Amino acid sequence: MTETHWHPVLRASKLKKKPRAVTFEGEKLVLFRTLNGVSAIADRCPHRSASLSKGRVIDGTVECPYHGWRFNGKGVCTHIPLAEGPVKNRLVRSWDAREAHGLVFVTRDAKAAGEIPAPTWDHQAQVSRIWKATHTRR
Ligand code: FES
């Protein structure tokens, strides 16, 4: 069994109004700002597999660019255009995400990962890689 830690995945200043795609443990995630902080969910719409990171953020939810389904920070579908009544059983996998030390951190399990540690030299190397990645990609 592997240990669970918080992992920095993006400079916080790079997460603005638009959702951002990142890779974490081999999975494609979309990061976005909710009304309560940052969230990380799978970057794949359960409807027709569009990339949610190409959508937009509306009222703390990420909207799929293809047909407009919206998902909250827990990956729950909260809106389907033209659908009436509550939305059921439309989930996207979610991860725990937090902003700290100028970075966005992600983990599989916030409770097991504990507190986000203050930056160390190990983090500095990872921060440097994130900085290079987010400043050389579009
Ligand atoms: S593919 Fe996302 S709403 Fe249809």
mmCIF file of N, CA and C and ligand atoms in Angstrom:
data_model
loop_
_atom_site.group_PDB
_atom_site.id
_atom_site.type_symbol
_atom_site.label_atom_id
_atom_site.label_comp_id
_atom_site.label_asym_id
_atom_site.label_seq_id
_atom_site.Cartn_x
_atom_site.Cartn_y
_atom_site.Cartn_z
ATOM 1 N N MET A 1 0.848 -1.187 0.000
ATOM 2 C CA MET A 1 0.000 0.000 0.000
ATOM 3 C C MET A 1 0.886 1.241 0.000
ATOM 4 N N THR A 2 0.555 2.207 -0.864
ATOM 5 C CA THR A 2 1.362 3.418 -0.944
ATOM 6 C C THR A 2 0.870 4.453 0.058
ATOM 7 N N GLU A 3 1.795 5.290 0.479
ATOM 8 C CA GLU A 3 1.422 6.365 1.394
ATOM 9 C C GLU A 3 0.684 7.452 0.641
ATOM 10 N N THR A 4 -0.129 8.169 1.371
ATOM 11 C CA THR A 4 -0.893 9.251 0.767
ATOM 12 C C THR A 4 -0.307 10.588 1.197
ATOM 13 N N HIS A 5 -0.041 11.433 0.234
ATOM 14 C CA HIS A 5 0.524 12.759 0.504
ATOM 15 C C HIS A 5 -0.207 13.795 -0.330
ATOM 16 N N TRP A 6 -0.010 15.049 0.027
ATOM 17 C CA TRP A 6 -0.430 16.152 -0.820
ATOM 18 C C TRP A 6 0.640 16.366 -1.880
ATOM 19 N N HIS A 7 0.229 16.597 -3.109
ATOM 20 C CA HIS A 7 1.182 16.818 -4.203
ATOM 21 C C HIS A 7 0.884 18.155 -4.875
ATOM 22 N N PRO A 8 1.892 19.026 -5.004
ATOM 23 C CA PRO A 8 1.662 20.275 -5.727
ATOM 24 C C PRO A 8 1.518 19.983 -7.222
ATOM 25 N N VAL A 9 0.479 20.545 -7.835
ATOM 26 C CA VAL A 9 0.229 20.258 -9.248
ATOM 27 C C VAL A 9 0.189 21.516 -10.119
ATOM 28 N N LEU A 10 0.062 22.685 -9.491
ATOM 29 C CA LEU A 10 -0.042 23.915 -10.287
ATOM 30 C C LEU A 10 0.236 25.112 -9.394
ATOM 31 N N ARG A 11 0.865 26.123 -9.982
ATOM 32 C CA ARG A 11 1.000 27.382 -9.247
ATOM 33 C C ARG A 11 -0.397 27.982 -9.100
ATOM 34 N N ALA A 12 -0.744 28.408 -7.902
ATOM 35 C CA ALA A 12 -2.089 28.933 -7.643
ATOM 36 C C ALA A 12 -2.402 30.133 -8.527
ATOM 37 N N SER A 13 -1.393 30.925 -8.850
ATOM 38 C CA SER A 13 -1.624 32.117 -9.681
ATOM 39 C C SER A 13 -2.035 31.752 -11.104
ATOM 40 N N LYS A 14 -1.815 30.509 -11.498
ATOM 41 C CA LYS A 14 -2.199 30.053 -12.838
ATOM 42 C C LYS A 14 -3.647 29.573 -12.896
ATOM 43 N N LEU A 15 -4.285 29.442 -11.745
ATOM 44 C CA LEU A 15 -5.685 29.018 -11.713
ATOM 45 C C LEU A 15 -6.544 30.250 -11.473
ATOM 46 N N LYS A 16 -7.088 30.773 -12.576
ATOM 47 C CA LYS A 16 -7.892 31.994 -12.476
ATOM 48 C C LYS A 16 -9.349 31.644 -12.746
ATOM 49 N N LYS A 17 -9.990 32.324 -13.678
ATOM 50 C CA LYS A 17 -11.413 32.063 -13.942
ATOM 51 C C LYS A 17 -11.637 30.811 -14.779
ATOM 52 N N LYS A 18 -10.680 30.466 -15.593
ATOM 53 C CA LYS A 18 -10.835 29.298 -16.467
ATOM 54 C C LYS A 18 -10.379 28.022 -15.758
ATOM 55 N N PRO A 19 -11.009 26.883 -16.077
ATOM 56 C CA PRO A 19 -10.515 25.609 -15.527
ATOM 57 C C PRO A 19 -9.164 25.269 -16.144
ATOM 58 N N ARG A 20 -8.369 24.465 -15.424
ATOM 59 C CA ARG A 20 -7.048 24.086 -15.925
ATOM 60 C C ARG A 20 -6.875 22.577 -15.862
ATOM 61 N N ALA A 21 -6.290 22.024 -16.895
ATOM 62 C CA ALA A 21 -5.996 20.588 -16.933
ATOM 63 C C ALA A 21 -4.639 20.324 -16.284
ATOM 64 N N VAL A 22 -4.559 19.277 -15.470
ATOM 65 C CA VAL A 22 -3.297 18.819 -14.899
ATOM 66 C C VAL A 22 -3.303 17.294 -14.926
ATOM 67 N N THR A 23 -2.135 16.719 -14.785
ATOM 68 C CA THR A 23 -2.024 15.272 -14.671
ATOM 69 C C THR A 23 -1.568 14.948 -13.255
ATOM 70 N N PHE A 24 -2.264 14.013 -12.618
ATOM 71 C CA PHE A 24 -1.923 13.608 -11.262
ATOM 72 C C PHE A 24 -1.992 12.090 -11.190
ATOM 73 N N GLU A 25 -0.874 11.460 -10.835
ATOM 74 C CA GLU A 25 -0.787 10.002 -10.737
ATOM 75 C C GLU A 25 -1.330 9.333 -12.001
ATOM 76 N N GLY A 26 -0.984 9.894 -13.145
ATOM 77 C CA GLY A 26 -1.355 9.304 -14.426
ATOM 78 C C GLY A 26 -2.782 9.597 -14.878
ATOM 79 N N GLU A 27 -3.537 10.347 -14.092
ATOM 80 C CA GLU A 27 -4.929 10.664 -14.438
ATOM 81 C C GLU A 27 -5.026 12.130 -14.875
ATOM 82 N N LYS A 28 -5.902 12.376 -15.842
ATOM 83 C CA LYS A 28 -6.146 13.749 -16.272
ATOM 84 C C LYS A 28 -7.227 14.352 -15.390
ATOM 85 N N LEU A 29 -6.884 15.461 -14.748
ATOM 86 C CA LEU A 29 -7.800 16.152 -13.846
ATOM 87 C C LEU A 29 -8.064 17.555 -14.375
ATOM 88 N N VAL A 30 -9.197 18.100 -13.981
ATOM 89 C CA VAL A 30 -9.473 19.508 -14.226
ATOM 90 C C VAL A 30 -9.546 20.194 -12.868
ATOM 91 N N LEU A 31 -8.796 21.287 -12.746
ATOM 92 C CA LEU A 31 -8.844 22.111 -11.540
ATOM 93 C C LEU A 31 -9.710 23.320 -11.827
ATOM 94 N N PHE A 32 -10.489 23.734 -10.859
ATOM 95 C CA PHE A 32 -11.262 24.961 -11.017
ATOM 96 C C PHE A 32 -11.586 25.537 -9.649
ATOM 97 N N ARG A 33 -11.917 26.821 -9.664
ATOM 98 C CA ARG A 33 -12.238 27.499 -8.411
ATOM 99 C C ARG A 33 -13.737 27.423 -8.158
ATOM 100 N N THR A 34 -14.079 26.936 -6.966
ATOM 101 C CA THR A 34 -15.482 26.878 -6.554
ATOM 102 C C THR A 34 -15.738 28.053 -5.617
ATOM 103 N N LEU A 35 -16.910 28.110 -5.041
ATOM 104 C CA LEU A 35 -17.213 29.171 -4.094
ATOM 105 C C LEU A 35 -16.485 28.946 -2.769
ATOM 106 N N ASN A 36 -15.946 27.719 -2.544
ATOM 107 C CA ASN A 36 -15.276 27.381 -1.281
ATOM 108 C C ASN A 36 -13.788 27.103 -1.415
ATOM 109 N N GLY A 37 -13.201 27.355 -2.560
ATOM 110 C CA GLY A 37 -11.775 27.075 -2.731
ATOM 111 C C GLY A 37 -11.517 26.453 -4.084
ATOM 112 N N VAL A 38 -10.537 25.537 -4.122
ATOM 113 C CA VAL A 38 -10.228 24.879 -5.385
ATOM 114 C C VAL A 38 -10.754 23.448 -5.358
ATOM 115 N N SER A 39 -11.045 22.930 -6.541
ATOM 116 C CA SER A 39 -11.526 21.552 -6.661
ATOM 117 C C SER A 39 -10.806 20.853 -7.794
ATOM 118 N N ALA A 40 -10.747 19.523 -7.684
ATOM 119 C CA ALA A 40 -10.122 18.683 -8.705
ATOM 120 C C ALA A 40 -11.062 17.517 -8.998
ATOM 121 N N ILE A 41 -11.492 17.418 -10.256
ATOM 122 C CA ILE A 41 -12.314 16.283 -10.672
ATOM 123 C C ILE A 41 -11.748 15.735 -11.975
ATOM 124 N N ALA A 42 -12.190 14.565 -12.374
ATOM 125 C CA ALA A 42 -11.691 13.955 -13.613
ATOM 126 C C ALA A 42 -12.020 14.859 -14.803
ATOM 127 N N ASP A 43 -11.064 14.969 -15.705
ATOM 128 C CA ASP A 43 -11.222 15.859 -16.865
ATOM 129 C C ASP A 43 -11.915 15.115 -17.999
ATOM 130 N N ARG A 44 -13.057 14.511 -17.675
ATOM 131 C CA ARG A 44 -13.790 13.759 -18.685
ATOM 132 C C ARG A 44 -15.274 13.760 -18.336
ATOM 133 N N CYS A 45 -16.051 14.327 -19.213
ATOM 134 C CA CYS A 45 -17.497 14.399 -18.982
ATOM 135 C C CYS A 45 -18.105 12.997 -19.117
ATOM 136 N N PRO A 46 -18.986 12.602 -18.188
ATOM 137 C CA PRO A 46 -19.588 11.268 -18.273
ATOM 138 C C PRO A 46 -20.633 11.147 -19.384
ATOM 139 N N HIS A 47 -20.991 12.255 -20.009
ATOM 140 C CA HIS A 47 -21.998 12.206 -21.065
ATOM 141 C C HIS A 47 -21.390 11.679 -22.358
ATOM 142 N N ARG A 48 -20.472 12.422 -22.943
ATOM 143 C CA ARG A 48 -19.841 12.014 -24.196
ATOM 144 C C ARG A 48 -18.331 12.214 -24.166
ATOM 145 N N SER A 49 -17.764 12.203 -22.967
ATOM 146 C CA SER A 49 -16.315 12.194 -22.762
ATOM 147 C C SER A 49 -15.583 13.461 -23.193
ATOM 148 N N ALA A 50 -16.259 14.572 -23.285
ATOM 149 C CA ALA A 50 -15.562 15.823 -23.615
ATOM 150 C C ALA A 50 -14.640 16.220 -22.464
ATOM 151 N N SER A 51 -13.640 17.016 -22.773
ATOM 152 C CA SER A 51 -12.697 17.484 -21.773
ATOM 153 C C SER A 51 -13.287 18.680 -21.026
ATOM 154 N N LEU A 52 -13.534 18.497 -19.733
ATOM 155 C CA LEU A 52 -14.147 19.570 -18.942
ATOM 156 C C LEU A 52 -13.223 20.776 -18.816
ATOM 157 N N SER A 53 -11.912 20.549 -18.927
ATOM 158 C CA SER A 53 -10.969 21.667 -18.803
ATOM 159 C C SER A 53 -11.089 22.645 -19.966
ATOM 160 N N LYS A 54 -11.779 22.258 -21.018
ATOM 161 C CA LYS A 54 -11.994 23.163 -22.152
ATOM 162 C C LYS A 54 -13.297 23.959 -21.986
ATOM 163 N N GLY A 55 -13.982 23.714 -20.859
ATOM 164 C CA GLY A 55 -15.232 24.416 -20.595
ATOM 165 C C GLY A 55 -14.990 25.711 -19.846
ATOM 166 N N ARG A 56 -15.976 26.093 -19.066
ATOM 167 C CA ARG A 56 -15.855 27.331 -18.305
ATOM 168 C C ARG A 56 -16.426 27.117 -16.911
ATOM 169 N N VAL A 57 -16.087 28.056 -16.021
ATOM 170 C CA VAL A 57 -16.565 27.975 -14.640
ATOM 171 C C VAL A 57 -17.733 28.936 -14.475
ATOM 172 N N ILE A 58 -18.844 28.405 -13.959
ATOM 173 C CA ILE A 58 -20.044 29.215 -13.727
ATOM 174 C C ILE A 58 -20.539 28.947 -12.314
ATOM 175 N N ASP A 59 -20.578 29.987 -11.507
ATOM 176 C CA ASP A 59 -21.076 29.873 -10.124
ATOM 177 C C ASP A 59 -20.429 28.713 -9.367
ATOM 178 N N GLY A 60 -19.130 28.554 -9.499
ATOM 179 C CA GLY A 60 -18.419 27.516 -8.756
ATOM 180 C C GLY A 60 -18.572 26.121 -9.314
ATOM 181 N N THR A 61 -19.159 25.986 -10.493
ATOM 182 C CA THR A 61 -19.236 24.675 -11.156
ATOM 183 C C THR A 61 -18.471 24.770 -12.471
ATOM 184 N N VAL A 62 -18.032 23.613 -12.971
ATOM 185 C CA VAL A 62 -17.374 23.607 -14.281
ATOM 186 C C VAL A 62 -18.402 23.105 -15.301
ATOM 187 N N GLU A 63 -18.512 23.836 -16.395
ATOM 188 C CA GLU A 63 -19.494 23.513 -17.423
ATOM 189 C C GLU A 63 -18.811 22.842 -18.604
ATOM 190 N N CYS A 64 -19.350 21.701 -18.993
ATOM 191 C CA CYS A 64 -18.810 20.969 -20.139
ATOM 192 C C CYS A 64 -19.002 21.802 -21.412
ATOM 193 N N PRO A 65 -17.960 21.891 -22.261
ATOM 194 C CA PRO A 65 -18.080 22.726 -23.465
ATOM 195 C C PRO A 65 -18.962 22.112 -24.544
ATOM 196 N N TYR A 66 -19.306 20.828 -24.416
ATOM 197 C CA TYR A 66 -20.022 20.159 -25.499
ATOM 198 C C TYR A 66 -21.537 20.374 -25.404
ATOM 199 N N HIS A 67 -22.155 19.940 -24.295
ATOM 200 C CA HIS A 67 -23.609 20.079 -24.166
ATOM 201 C C HIS A 67 -24.036 20.836 -22.914
ATOM 202 N N GLY A 68 -23.072 21.353 -22.166
ATOM 203 C CA GLY A 68 -23.415 22.245 -21.069
ATOM 204 C C GLY A 68 -23.750 21.631 -19.734
ATOM 205 N N TRP A 69 -23.461 20.344 -19.537
ATOM 206 C CA TRP A 69 -23.680 19.783 -18.211
ATOM 207 C C TRP A 69 -22.705 20.470 -17.256
ATOM 208 N N ARG A 70 -23.140 20.668 -16.006
ATOM 209 C CA ARG A 70 -22.282 21.327 -15.014
ATOM 210 C C ARG A 70 -22.017 20.397 -13.830
ATOM 211 N N PHE A 71 -20.792 20.496 -13.301
ATOM 212 C CA PHE A 71 -20.360 19.637 -12.192
ATOM 213 C C PHE A 71 -19.785 20.488 -11.077
ATOM 214 N N ASN A 72 -20.137 20.131 -9.835
ATOM 215 C CA ASN A 72 -19.584 20.878 -8.706
ATOM 216 C C ASN A 72 -18.227 20.284 -8.298
ATOM 217 N N GLY A 73 -17.663 20.808 -7.220
ATOM 218 C CA GLY A 73 -16.341 20.399 -6.783
ATOM 219 C C GLY A 73 -16.243 18.973 -6.290
ATOM 220 N N LYS A 74 -17.369 18.325 -6.045
ATOM 221 C CA LYS A 74 -17.391 16.910 -5.649
ATOM 222 C C LYS A 74 -17.640 16.001 -6.843
ATOM 223 N N GLY A 75 -17.760 16.608 -8.027
ATOM 224 C CA GLY A 75 -17.997 15.813 -9.233
ATOM 225 C C GLY A 75 -19.456 15.479 -9.469
ATOM 226 N N VAL A 76 -20.350 16.107 -8.719
ATOM 227 C CA VAL A 76 -21.783 15.851 -8.877
ATOM 228 C C VAL A 76 -22.339 16.750 -9.971
ATOM 229 N N CYS A 77 -23.078 16.158 -10.889
ATOM 230 C CA CYS A 77 -23.718 16.938 -11.942
ATOM 231 C C CYS A 77 -24.857 17.732 -11.314
ATOM 232 N N THR A 78 -24.809 19.041 -11.509
ATOM 233 C CA THR A 78 -25.803 19.911 -10.875
ATOM 234 C C THR A 78 -26.764 20.525 -11.885
ATOM 235 N N HIS A 79 -26.456 20.378 -13.159
ATOM 236 C CA HIS A 79 -27.309 21.018 -14.164
ATOM 237 C C HIS A 79 -27.154 20.309 -15.509
ATOM 238 N N ILE A 80 -28.294 20.006 -16.131
ATOM 239 C CA ILE A 80 -28.321 19.508 -17.503
ATOM 240 C C ILE A 80 -29.289 20.414 -18.257
ATOM 241 N N PRO A 81 -28.801 21.095 -19.300
ATOM 242 C CA PRO A 81 -29.693 22.006 -20.016
ATOM 243 C C PRO A 81 -30.962 21.293 -20.502
ATOM 244 N N LEU A 82 -32.078 21.944 -20.338
ATOM 245 C CA LEU A 82 -33.396 21.484 -20.777
ATOM 246 C C LEU A 82 -33.948 20.321 -19.956
ATOM 247 N N ALA A 83 -33.181 19.809 -18.993
ATOM 248 C CA ALA A 83 -33.696 18.726 -18.141
ATOM 249 C C ALA A 83 -34.509 19.333 -17.007
ATOM 250 N N GLU A 84 -35.562 18.681 -16.632
ATOM 251 C CA GLU A 84 -36.395 19.154 -15.530
ATOM 252 C C GLU A 84 -36.181 18.254 -14.318
ATOM 253 N N GLY A 85 -36.292 18.848 -13.141
ATOM 254 C CA GLY A 85 -36.153 18.089 -11.907
ATOM 255 C C GLY A 85 -34.696 17.864 -11.540
ATOM 256 N N PRO A 86 -34.456 17.190 -10.419
ATOM 257 C CA PRO A 86 -33.084 16.970 -9.942
ATOM 258 C C PRO A 86 -32.308 16.019 -10.866
ATOM 259 N N VAL A 87 -31.003 16.229 -10.919
ATOM 260 C CA VAL A 87 -30.114 15.392 -11.724
ATOM 261 C C VAL A 87 -29.660 14.225 -10.865
ATOM 262 N N LYS A 88 -29.791 12.994 -11.367
ATOM 263 C CA LYS A 88 -29.429 11.820 -10.565
ATOM 264 C C LYS A 88 -28.302 11.027 -11.214
ATOM 265 N N ASN A 89 -27.450 10.481 -10.362
ATOM 266 C CA ASN A 89 -26.440 9.515 -10.784
ATOM 267 C C ASN A 89 -25.534 9.989 -11.915
ATOM 268 N N ARG A 90 -25.151 11.209 -11.907
ATOM 269 C CA ARG A 90 -24.213 11.727 -12.916
ATOM 270 C C ARG A 90 -22.996 12.253 -12.182
ATOM 271 N N LEU A 91 -22.070 11.360 -11.895
ATOM 272 C CA LEU A 91 -20.906 11.715 -11.104
ATOM 273 C C LEU A 91 -19.624 11.620 -11.908
ATOM 274 N N VAL A 92 -18.684 12.469 -11.525
ATOM 275 C CA VAL A 92 -17.325 12.431 -12.042
ATOM 276 C C VAL A 92 -16.437 12.201 -10.826
ATOM 277 N N ARG A 93 -15.407 11.386 -10.958
ATOM 278 C CA ARG A 93 -14.519 11.135 -9.823
ATOM 279 C C ARG A 93 -13.893 12.450 -9.352
ATOM 280 N N SER A 94 -13.755 12.593 -8.045
ATOM 281 C CA SER A 94 -13.133 13.806 -7.505
ATOM 282 C C SER A 94 -11.950 13.459 -6.612
ATOM 283 N N TRP A 95 -11.067 14.431 -6.461
ATOM 284 C CA TRP A 95 -9.905 14.328 -5.587
ATOM 285 C C TRP A 95 -9.995 15.479 -4.592
ATOM 286 N N ASP A 96 -9.263 15.374 -3.484
ATOM 287 C CA ASP A 96 -9.193 16.487 -2.547
ATOM 288 C C ASP A 96 -8.166 17.481 -3.071
ATOM 289 N N ALA A 97 -8.510 18.758 -3.041
ATOM 290 C CA ALA A 97 -7.613 19.802 -3.541
ATOM 291 C C ALA A 97 -7.622 20.984 -2.580
ATOM 292 N N ARG A 98 -6.457 21.601 -2.419
ATOM 293 C CA ARG A 98 -6.342 22.791 -1.570
ATOM 294 C C ARG A 98 -5.282 23.720 -2.126
ATOM 295 N N GLU A 99 -5.415 24.967 -1.754
ATOM 296 C CA GLU A 99 -4.429 25.968 -2.133
ATOM 297 C C GLU A 99 -3.613 26.314 -0.893
ATOM 298 N N ALA A 100 -2.298 26.263 -1.013
ATOM 299 C CA ALA A 100 -1.415 26.609 0.105
ATOM 300 C C ALA A 100 -0.036 26.949 -0.433
ATOM 301 N N HIS A 101 0.650 27.862 0.219
ATOM 302 C CA HIS A 101 2.018 28.228 -0.137
ATOM 303 C C HIS A 101 2.139 28.657 -1.600
ATOM 304 N N GLY A 102 1.092 29.248 -2.150
ATOM 305 C CA GLY A 102 1.129 29.708 -3.538
ATOM 306 C C GLY A 102 0.975 28.603 -4.560
ATOM 307 N N LEU A 103 0.569 27.422 -4.103
ATOM 308 C CA LEU A 103 0.423 26.272 -5.000
ATOM 309 C C LEU A 103 -0.944 25.625 -4.814
ATOM 310 N N VAL A 104 -1.357 24.847 -5.802
ATOM 311 C CA VAL A 104 -2.540 24.007 -5.658
ATOM 312 C C VAL A 104 -2.042 22.588 -5.409
ATOM 313 N N PHE A 105 -2.506 21.990 -4.312
ATOM 314 C CA PHE A 105 -2.137 20.628 -3.941
ATOM 315 C C PHE A 105 -3.319 19.689 -4.170
ATOM 316 N N VAL A 106 -3.013 18.447 -4.536
ATOM 317 C CA VAL A 106 -4.049 17.427 -4.750
ATOM 318 C C VAL A 106 -3.619 16.151 -4.030
ATOM 319 N N THR A 107 -4.607 15.430 -3.515
ATOM 320 C CA THR A 107 -4.354 14.119 -2.907
ATOM 321 C C THR A 107 -5.563 13.226 -3.108
ATOM 322 N N ARG A 108 -5.362 11.940 -2.978
ATOM 323 C CA ARG A 108 -6.477 10.994 -3.068
ATOM 324 C C ARG A 108 -7.336 11.043 -1.822
ATOM 325 N N ASP A 109 -6.717 11.398 -0.666
ATOM 326 C CA ASP A 109 -7.421 11.325 0.606
ATOM 327 C C ASP A 109 -6.851 12.369 1.565
ATOM 328 N N ALA A 110 -7.548 13.480 1.733
ATOM 329 C CA ALA A 110 -7.054 14.571 2.572
ATOM 330 C C ALA A 110 -6.866 14.133 4.015
ATOM 331 N N LYS A 111 -7.737 13.285 4.508
ATOM 332 C CA LYS A 111 -7.642 12.846 5.905
ATOM 333 C C LYS A 111 -6.368 12.042 6.123
ATOM 334 N N ALA A 112 -6.076 11.133 5.209
ATOM 335 C CA ALA A 112 -4.864 10.317 5.333
ATOM 336 C C ALA A 112 -3.603 11.143 5.073
ATOM 337 N N ALA A 113 -3.708 12.148 4.210
ATOM 338 C CA ALA A 113 -2.534 12.950 3.858
ATOM 339 C C ALA A 113 -2.166 13.937 4.964
ATOM 340 N N GLY A 114 -3.130 14.296 5.813
ATOM 341 C CA GLY A 114 -2.847 15.229 6.906
ATOM 342 C C GLY A 114 -2.686 16.653 6.420
ATOM 343 N N GLU A 115 -1.908 17.418 7.179
ATOM 344 C CA GLU A 115 -1.689 18.823 6.835
ATOM 345 C C GLU A 115 -0.743 18.945 5.649
ATOM 346 N N ILE A 116 -0.923 20.008 4.912
ATOM 347 C CA ILE A 116 0.008 20.287 3.816
ATOM 348 C C ILE A 116 1.283 20.843 4.435
ATOM 349 N N PRO A 117 2.418 20.202 4.173
ATOM 350 C CA PRO A 117 3.656 20.654 4.804
ATOM 351 C C PRO A 117 4.153 21.967 4.210
ATOM 352 N N ALA A 118 4.895 22.703 5.017
ATOM 353 C CA ALA A 118 5.547 23.909 4.505
ATOM 354 C C ALA A 118 6.560 23.492 3.442
ATOM 355 N N PRO A 119 6.813 24.342 2.469
ATOM 356 C CA PRO A 119 7.752 23.981 1.397
ATOM 357 C C PRO A 119 9.135 23.616 1.930
ATOM 358 N N THR A 120 9.717 22.586 1.349
ATOM 359 C CA THR A 120 11.067 22.162 1.683
ATOM 360 C C THR A 120 11.880 22.165 0.400
ATOM 361 N N TRP A 121 13.126 21.766 0.486
ATOM 362 C CA TRP A 121 13.941 21.733 -0.735
ATOM 363 C C TRP A 121 13.364 20.754 -1.738
ATOM 364 N N ASP A 122 12.760 19.630 -1.259
ATOM 365 C CA ASP A 122 12.126 18.694 -2.190
ATOM 366 C C ASP A 122 10.993 19.390 -2.933
ATOM 367 N N HIS A 123 10.209 20.176 -2.170
ATOM 368 C CA HIS A 123 9.116 20.893 -2.809
ATOM 369 C C HIS A 123 9.662 21.906 -3.804
ATOM 370 N N GLN A 124 10.778 22.538 -3.446
ATOM 371 C CA GLN A 124 11.332 23.556 -4.347
ATOM 372 C C GLN A 124 11.631 22.972 -5.716
ATOM 373 N N ALA A 125 12.154 21.736 -5.748
ATOM 374 C CA ALA A 125 12.433 21.104 -7.042
ATOM 375 C C ALA A 125 11.133 20.855 -7.794
ATOM 376 N N GLN A 126 10.115 20.415 -7.066
ATOM 377 C CA GLN A 126 8.825 20.152 -7.717
ATOM 378 C C GLN A 126 8.168 21.458 -8.159
ATOM 379 N N VAL A 127 8.276 22.490 -7.318
ATOM 380 C CA VAL A 127 7.734 23.794 -7.682
ATOM 381 C C VAL A 127 8.424 24.306 -8.941
ATOM 382 N N SER A 128 9.720 24.101 -9.023
ATOM 383 C CA SER A 128 10.463 24.536 -10.206
ATOM 384 C C SER A 128 9.956 23.827 -11.454
ATOM 385 N N ARG A 129 9.693 22.509 -11.347
ATOM 386 C CA ARG A 129 9.168 21.769 -12.503
ATOM 387 C C ARG A 129 7.776 22.295 -12.883
ATOM 388 N N ILE A 130 6.936 22.557 -11.871
ATOM 389 C CA ILE A 130 5.596 23.080 -12.150
ATOM 390 C C ILE A 130 5.702 24.445 -12.810
ATOM 391 N N TRP A 131 6.603 25.280 -12.300
ATOM 392 C CA TRP A 131 6.761 26.621 -12.860
ATOM 393 C C TRP A 131 7.159 26.526 -14.325
ATOM 394 N N LYS A 132 8.132 25.664 -14.618
ATOM 395 C CA LYS A 132 8.572 25.519 -16.010
ATOM 396 C C LYS A 132 7.438 24.992 -16.880
ATOM 397 N N ALA A 133 6.691 24.014 -16.363
ATOM 398 C CA ALA A 133 5.606 23.415 -17.153
ATOM 399 C C ALA A 133 4.501 24.430 -17.422
ATOM 400 N N THR A 134 4.163 25.240 -16.422
ATOM 401 C CA THR A 134 3.052 26.158 -16.606
ATOM 402 C C THR A 134 3.471 27.424 -17.338
ATOM 403 N N HIS A 135 4.766 27.644 -17.482
ATOM 404 C CA HIS A 135 5.219 28.822 -18.216
ATOM 405 C C HIS A 135 5.676 28.496 -19.636
ATOM 406 N N THR A 136 5.725 27.228 -19.981
ATOM 407 C CA THR A 136 6.152 26.870 -21.330
ATOM 408 C C THR A 136 5.008 26.269 -22.134
ATOM 409 N N ARG A 137 3.889 25.900 -21.469
ATOM 410 C CA ARG A 137 2.734 25.342 -22.165
ATOM 411 C C ARG A 137 1.649 26.391 -22.352
ATOM 412 N N ARG A 138 0.843 26.201 -23.330
ATOM 413 C CA ARG A 138 -0.330 27.061 -23.524
ATOM 414 C C ARG A 138 -1.572 26.267 -23.345
HETATM 415 S S1 FES B 1 -20.158 15.662 -23.473
HETATM 416 FE FE1 FES B 1 -20.343 16.851 -21.711
HETATM 417 S S2 FES B 1 -22.382 17.487 -21.676
HETATM 418 FE FE2 FES B 1 -22.262 16.205 -23.405
#
